[in-house]
Amino acid sequence: MINFWASWCTPCVREMPMINQIAKTYQNDVETLFVNVGEAKGTIREFMEKQQFDFPVIIDVTGKVSGLYRITGLPATMVIDQKGMFSHILFGELTEEIPLQQWLEEIVQ
């Protein structure tokens, strides 16, 4: 699973606790990459400390990584199966109504 986000993005901040919890639940079966788009290391570190998150973050200051994935807005979440195929792509905020956990179950089985 790949999640593109930024600390200035209100929907990103709202969905982050849920994504973090789901990532921890599936940490033995699913690799989760959190990609921060366009922010400095210090800004990210402050945000992570304030929110008490401890997951690793890939820093995409130049937008090269997000460009490769054709990310045009934040947040964006992609679930990639074991064969490297995109099984689900969501541009926008993940909410309780969006079955992220179910999507991950599908690829784990």
Coordinates of C-alpha atoms in Angstrom, one line a residue, residues 14 26 33-34 42-43 51 53 68 71 75:
R14 CA -7.9 13.3 9.0
Y26 CA -1.3 -5.8 8.5
L33 CA 4.9 3.3 2.1
F34 CA 4.0 6.7 3.3
G42 CA 11.9 19.4 9.5
T43 CA 8.3 20.1 8.8
Q51 CA 0.7 13.5 15.9
F53 CA 3.3 8.8 14.5
L68 CA 5.7 8.7 -11.5
I71 CA -0.6 12.0 -8.4
P75 CA -4.4 12.4 -0.4

